[in-house]
Amino acid sequence: GQGTLLTTYIPQDGGAPFVVDKRDLTDKHNVCVVYHNPYDNVRELAKIFFERCLEHQVTPYIVTKKTVFKWQEGFWATMKKVFDDEYKDEFLKQGLLDRSGGDLQHLISDAATMQLIRWTDGGFGMAAHNYDGDMLTDQIAQVHRSPGFITSNLVGRNDDGSYIKEFEASHGTVTDLWLDHLAGKETSLNPLGLVEALLGAMSHAARLELDEKPNDKDVQEMHAFVDNFQSTLRTALHNTFRYGQGTRDMCGPTGFTTEDFIAKVAWRLNRYLAQQVEEQAPPELKEGDLAVPKEKLAEFDQKAILKLFEKYDKDGSGKIDFKEFSKMLMKMGV
């Protein structure tokens, strides 16, 4: 109803409370939202974002709506400071700021949506608040013909420095198709985003366990198994699309139903995994030392041999590799 809404801040340290915002509600029907956006993690987000941009050799951009939402200014300011203090020199060195005027650029979210259409060659990365990120990723997926391509990875750090990762699949599209499925209707769901989210969660869980127990043989084997399985499944999934055997969002009316597509991916996955299996484990090869009769050794000056050996055993490992052995033979004129 009509009235006044006050948002009051009460400091934890016992300081004097003060009014953050005052709204006079003049309509008979009103909706009010008080939004809390923690900023302690922005520095860590900045590091993850800039390091990924360097890894993938793309130009970074920061996206906000700070012209309207003034409180987003802190997000941009923090990202810019971390960039200037820790990353700008490396980006300049690698030529990744050539397209952005030699500096980190800010994009209003409206402009970012338009640039997604214009920058068809890729080569850029965008960091934004979560809801802006949802909008931008939705748009990219639709431009590439299917919302099924969407997957969202939320990244943070624990107090011990380990990564926290949450993997999200499609934004709302699965719900509609699930209701159609419950109603007995035929569906054609593109599961790429969903599968990528599941694979990412599997891989991260295996990585966390390996980091916790790096010397545990069972954990090592499980990590290797999960890594190989998720890599092989991803290849099978992508190849099914490449061979024109996708769902209808990509292949039109002749595309596969949900169940037929899954069956085709499963067939391809099982075939790929079967090709990796050997009938028996390969033998462990060990190269033993060459036995030399003692009476034969007595014919040579052992001290001279040791001196010559140490001359070419550069790393002091007690062994001579092929490169060191070759140098020795050339020096001896053999």
C-alpha positions as CSV (number, residue, x, y, z in Angstrom):
1,G,0.0,0.0,0.0
2,Q,0.9,3.7,0.2
3,G,3.6,4.7,2.7
4,T,7.3,5.2,3.1
5,L,10.0,2.5,2.9
6,L,13.3,3.0,4.8
7,T,16.4,0.9,4.3
8,T,18.6,1.3,7.4
9,Y,22.1,0.2,8.0
10,I,23.1,-0.9,11.5
11,P,27.0,-1.3,11.7
12,Q,28.2,-4.5,13.4
13,D,30.8,-2.4,15.3
14,G,28.2,-0.6,17.3
15,G,28.3,2.6,15.2
16,A,25.4,4.9,14.7
17,P,22.7,3.5,12.3
18,F,21.9,5.5,9.2
19,V,19.3,5.5,6.4
20,V,20.7,4.0,3.2
21,D,17.6,4.7,1.1
22,K,14.2,6.3,1.6
23,R,11.3,5.6,-0.8
24,D,7.8,7.2,-0.7
25,L,5.3,4.7,-2.0
26,T,2.5,6.6,-3.7
27,D,0.7,3.8,-5.5
28,K,-1.8,1.6,-3.9
29,H,0.1,-1.5,-5.2
30,N,3.9,-1.5,-4.9
31,V,6.8,-4.0,-5.1
32,C,10.1,-3.2,-3.3
33,V,13.4,-5.0,-3.6
34,V,16.4,-4.6,-1.3
35,Y,19.4,-6.2,-3.0
36,H,22.6,-7.2,-1.2
37,N,25.7,-7.8,-3.4
38,P,28.8,-8.9,-1.4
39,Y,32.0,-7.4,-2.8
40,D,34.6,-9.2,-0.8
41,N,35.1,-11.8,-3.5
42,V,35.5,-9.4,-6.4
43,R,39.3,-9.3,-6.2
44,E,39.4,-13.1,-6.5
45,L,36.9,-13.0,-9.3
46,A,39.1,-10.5,-11.1
47,K,42.2,-12.8,-10.8
48,I,40.3,-15.8,-12.1
49,F,38.9,-13.8,-15.0
50,F,42.1,-12.2,-16.1
51,E,44.1,-15.4,-15.8
52,R,41.5,-17.2,-18.0
53,C,41.7,-14.4,-20.6
54,L,45.4,-14.8,-20.7
55,E,45.1,-18.6,-20.9
56,H,42.7,-18.3,-23.9
57,Q,44.4,-15.3,-25.5
58,V,41.4,-13.0,-25.5
59,T,40.8,-9.3,-24.7
60,P,39.0,-8.7,-21.4
61,Y,36.0,-6.4,-20.9
62,I,34.1,-5.5,-17.8
63,V,30.3,-5.2,-18.1
64,T,28.0,-3.3,-15.7
65,K,24.9,-1.1,-15.7
66,K,26.7,1.4,-13.4
67,T,25.2,4.4,-15.2
68,V,21.8,3.5,-13.6
69,F,22.9,1.2,-10.7
70,K,25.5,3.4,-9.0
71,W,26.4,0.7,-6.5
72,Q,28.0,-1.2,-9.4
73,E,30.8,1.4,-9.6
74,G,32.7,-0.6,-7.0
75,F,32.7,-3.7,-9.1
76,W,34.3,-1.8,-12.0
77,A,36.7,0.1,-9.8
78,T,38.0,-3.1,-8.1
79,M,38.4,-5.0,-11.4
80,K,40.3,-2.1,-12.9
81,K,42.6,-1.8,-9.9
82,V,43.5,-5.5,-9.9
83,F,44.1,-5.3,-13.7
84,D,46.3,-2.3,-13.5
85,D,48.3,-3.6,-10.5
86,E,48.8,-7.2,-11.5
87,Y,47.9,-7.9,-15.2
88,K,48.1,-4.9,-17.5
89,D,51.8,-5.3,-18.3
90,E,51.3,-9.0,-19.4
91,F,48.3,-8.2,-21.5
92,L,50.2,-5.4,-23.2
93,K,53.2,-7.7,-23.8
94,Q,51.0,-10.3,-25.4
95,G,49.2,-7.8,-27.6
96,L,45.8,-8.6,-26.1
97,L,44.8,-4.9,-25.6
98,D,45.3,-3.8,-29.2
99,R,41.5,-4.0,-30.0
100,S,40.6,-2.1,-26.8
101,G,42.9,0.9,-27.1
102,G,45.7,-0.4,-24.9
103,D,43.7,-0.6,-21.7
104,L,40.9,-2.5,-19.9
105,Q,37.6,-1.2,-21.2
106,H,34.2,-0.9,-19.5
107,L,31.0,-1.8,-21.4
108,I,27.5,-0.8,-20.4
109,S,25.4,-4.0,-20.5
110,D,23.2,-2.7,-23.3
111,A,26.3,-2.1,-25.5
112,A,27.7,-5.5,-24.6
113,T,24.7,-7.2,-26.0
114,M,25.2,-5.4,-29.3
115,Q,28.9,-6.2,-29.4
116,L,28.1,-9.9,-29.1
117,I,26.4,-9.6,-32.5
118,R,29.2,-7.5,-34.1
119,W,32.3,-9.4,-32.8
120,T,31.6,-12.5,-34.8
121,D,35.3,-13.5,-34.8
122,G,35.3,-13.9,-31.0
123,G,38.6,-13.2,-29.2
124,F,37.1,-11.4,-26.2
125,G,36.0,-12.2,-22.6
126,M,33.4,-10.4,-20.5
127,A,33.1,-10.3,-16.7
128,A,29.7,-9.1,-15.3
129,H,27.3,-9.5,-12.4
130,N,25.4,-12.8,-12.4
131,Y,22.2,-11.5,-14.0
132,D,24.0,-9.6,-16.7
133,G,26.0,-12.8,-17.3
134,D,22.8,-14.8,-17.7
135,M,21.6,-12.4,-20.3
136,L,24.8,-12.4,-22.3
137,T,25.2,-16.2,-22.3
138,D,21.6,-16.6,-23.2
139,Q,22.2,-14.3,-26.2
140,I,25.3,-16.2,-27.3
141,A,23.5,-19.5,-27.2
142,Q,20.5,-18.1,-29.2
143,V,22.9,-16.6,-31.8
144,H,24.3,-20.1,-32.2
145,R,20.8,-21.5,-32.7
146,S,20.2,-23.2,-29.4
147,P,19.7,-22.4,-25.7
148,G,20.8,-25.9,-25.0
149,F,24.4,-24.7,-25.4
150,I,24.2,-22.7,-22.2
151,T,26.2,-23.7,-19.2
152,S,27.3,-21.5,-16.3
153,N,30.2,-22.1,-13.9
154,L,30.3,-20.2,-10.6
155,V,33.8,-20.1,-9.2
156,G,35.1,-19.0,-5.8
157,R,37.7,-19.9,-3.2
158,N,37.5,-21.5,0.2
159,D,39.5,-20.1,3.2
160,D,42.1,-22.8,2.5
161,G,42.6,-21.6,-1.0
162,S,40.9,-24.5,-2.8
163,Y,38.4,-23.7,-5.5
164,I,34.7,-23.8,-5.0
165,K,32.9,-24.5,-8.3
166,E,29.2,-24.8,-9.0
167,F,28.0,-25.9,-12.4
168,E,24.6,-24.9,-13.8
169,A,22.9,-26.1,-17.0
170,S,20.3,-24.4,-19.2
171,H,18.4,-21.4,-18.0
172,G,14.8,-22.5,-17.8
173,T,14.5,-24.3,-21.1
174,V,14.6,-27.8,-19.6
175,T,11.6,-27.1,-17.3
176,D,9.3,-26.6,-20.3
177,L,10.5,-29.8,-22.1
178,W,10.3,-31.8,-18.9
179,L,6.6,-30.8,-18.5
180,D,6.0,-31.9,-22.1
181,H,7.7,-35.2,-21.3
182,L,5.5,-35.7,-18.3
183,A,2.5,-35.0,-20.5
184,G,3.5,-37.8,-22.8
185,K,4.6,-35.4,-25.6
186,E,7.6,-36.1,-27.8
187,T,10.6,-33.9,-27.0
188,S,13.9,-33.0,-28.6
189,L,16.2,-31.7,-25.8
190,N,19.7,-30.5,-26.7
191,P,21.6,-31.7,-23.6
192,L,25.0,-30.2,-24.3
193,G,24.8,-27.5,-21.6
194,L,23.4,-30.1,-19.1
195,V,26.1,-32.7,-19.9
196,E,28.9,-30.1,-19.7
197,A,27.7,-29.0,-16.3
198,L,27.7,-32.7,-15.1
199,L,31.1,-33.4,-16.5
200,G,32.5,-30.2,-14.9
201,A,31.2,-31.3,-11.5
202,M,32.6,-34.8,-11.9
203,S,36.0,-33.5,-12.9
204,H,36.1,-31.0,-10.1
205,A,35.1,-33.5,-7.5
206,A,37.8,-35.9,-8.6
207,R,40.3,-33.1,-8.6
208,L,39.5,-32.1,-5.1
209,E,39.9,-35.6,-3.8
210,L,43.2,-35.9,-5.6
211,D,44.4,-32.7,-4.1
212,E,43.4,-34.0,-0.7
213,K,45.1,-37.4,-1.1
214,P,47.8,-37.0,-3.8
215,N,49.6,-40.2,-2.9
216,D,46.6,-42.5,-2.6
217,K,46.8,-45.0,-5.5
218,D,43.1,-45.6,-5.6
219,V,42.4,-41.9,-5.7
220,Q,44.9,-41.5,-8.5
221,E,43.3,-44.2,-10.5
222,M,39.8,-42.8,-10.0
223,H,40.9,-39.3,-11.1
224,A,42.4,-40.8,-14.2
225,F,39.2,-42.8,-14.9
226,V,37.0,-39.7,-14.4
227,D,39.3,-37.6,-16.5
228,N,39.3,-40.1,-19.4
229,F,35.5,-40.7,-19.2
230,Q,34.5,-37.1,-19.3
231,S,36.9,-36.3,-22.1
232,T,35.7,-39.3,-24.1
233,L,32.0,-38.5,-23.5
234,R,32.6,-34.9,-24.5
235,T,34.1,-36.1,-27.8
236,A,31.3,-38.5,-28.4
237,L,28.7,-35.8,-27.8
238,H,30.4,-33.2,-30.0
239,N,31.0,-35.7,-32.8
240,T,27.3,-36.7,-32.8
241,F,26.4,-33.1,-33.6
242,R,29.2,-32.9,-36.1
243,Y,27.9,-35.9,-38.0
244,G,24.5,-34.2,-38.4
245,Q,22.8,-36.5,-35.8
246,G,21.7,-33.7,-33.4
247,T,18.5,-32.6,-31.9
248,R,15.9,-30.6,-33.7
249,D,17.1,-27.2,-32.5
250,M,20.2,-27.8,-34.6
251,C,19.0,-30.2,-37.3
252,G,15.4,-29.1,-38.0
253,P,12.4,-31.3,-38.1
254,T,14.5,-34.4,-39.1
255,G,16.5,-34.1,-35.9
256,F,16.6,-36.8,-33.2
257,T,14.2,-37.0,-30.3
258,T,15.7,-36.7,-26.8
259,E,15.8,-40.5,-26.4
260,D,17.2,-41.2,-29.8
261,F,19.9,-38.6,-29.4
262,I,21.0,-40.0,-26.1
263,A,21.0,-43.5,-27.5
264,K,23.2,-42.4,-30.4
265,V,25.7,-40.7,-28.0
266,A,25.7,-43.8,-25.8
267,W,26.5,-46.0,-28.8
268,R,29.4,-43.7,-29.9
269,L,30.7,-43.4,-26.3
270,N,30.7,-47.2,-25.7
271,R,32.5,-47.7,-29.1
272,Y,35.2,-45.1,-28.1
273,L,35.7,-46.6,-24.7
274,A,35.9,-50.1,-26.1
275,Q,38.7,-49.0,-28.4
276,Q,40.7,-47.9,-25.4
277,V,40.6,-51.3,-23.7
278,E,43.4,-53.8,-24.1
279,E,42.9,-57.6,-23.6
280,Q,45.6,-57.6,-21.0
281,A,47.6,-54.9,-19.3
282,P,50.9,-54.1,-20.9
283,P,53.9,-55.6,-19.2
284,E,56.1,-53.3,-16.9
285,L,59.4,-53.0,-18.7
286,K,62.5,-52.8,-16.6
287,E,66.0,-52.5,-18.1
288,G,68.5,-54.3,-15.9
289,D,72.1,-53.4,-15.7
290,L,74.4,-55.2,-18.2
291,A,76.3,-57.9,-16.4
292,V,80.1,-57.6,-16.9
293,P,82.4,-60.4,-15.7
294,K,84.7,-59.4,-12.8
295,E,87.7,-60.7,-14.6
296,K,86.9,-58.4,-17.6
297,L,86.5,-55.4,-15.3
298,A,90.0,-56.0,-14.0
299,E,91.4,-55.2,-17.4
300,F,90.3,-51.6,-17.3
301,D,91.3,-48.6,-15.1
302,Q,88.2,-48.1,-13.0
303,K,89.2,-44.7,-11.7
304,A,89.7,-43.4,-15.3
305,I,86.4,-44.8,-16.3
306,L,84.7,-43.1,-13.3
307,K,86.3,-39.8,-14.1
308,L,85.2,-40.0,-17.8
309,F,81.7,-41.0,-16.7
310,E,81.4,-38.0,-14.3
311,K,82.6,-35.7,-17.0
312,Y,79.5,-36.5,-19.1
313,D,77.0,-37.1,-16.3
314,K,76.2,-33.4,-16.1
315,D,73.3,-33.6,-13.7
316,G,75.0,-36.0,-11.3
317,S,72.2,-38.5,-11.6
318,G,74.4,-41.5,-11.9
319,K,73.0,-42.1,-15.4
320,I,73.9,-40.8,-18.9
321,D,71.0,-40.1,-21.2
322,F,71.1,-40.4,-25.0
323,K,72.1,-36.8,-25.5
324,E,75.0,-37.0,-23.0
325,F,76.0,-40.4,-24.5
326,S,76.1,-39.0,-28.0
327,K,78.3,-36.1,-26.9
328,M,80.7,-38.6,-25.3
329,L,80.9,-40.7,-28.4
330,M,81.6,-37.7,-30.7
331,K,84.3,-36.5,-28.3
332,M,85.9,-39.9,-28.4
333,G,85.7,-39.9,-32.2
334,V,83.6,-43.1,-32.3
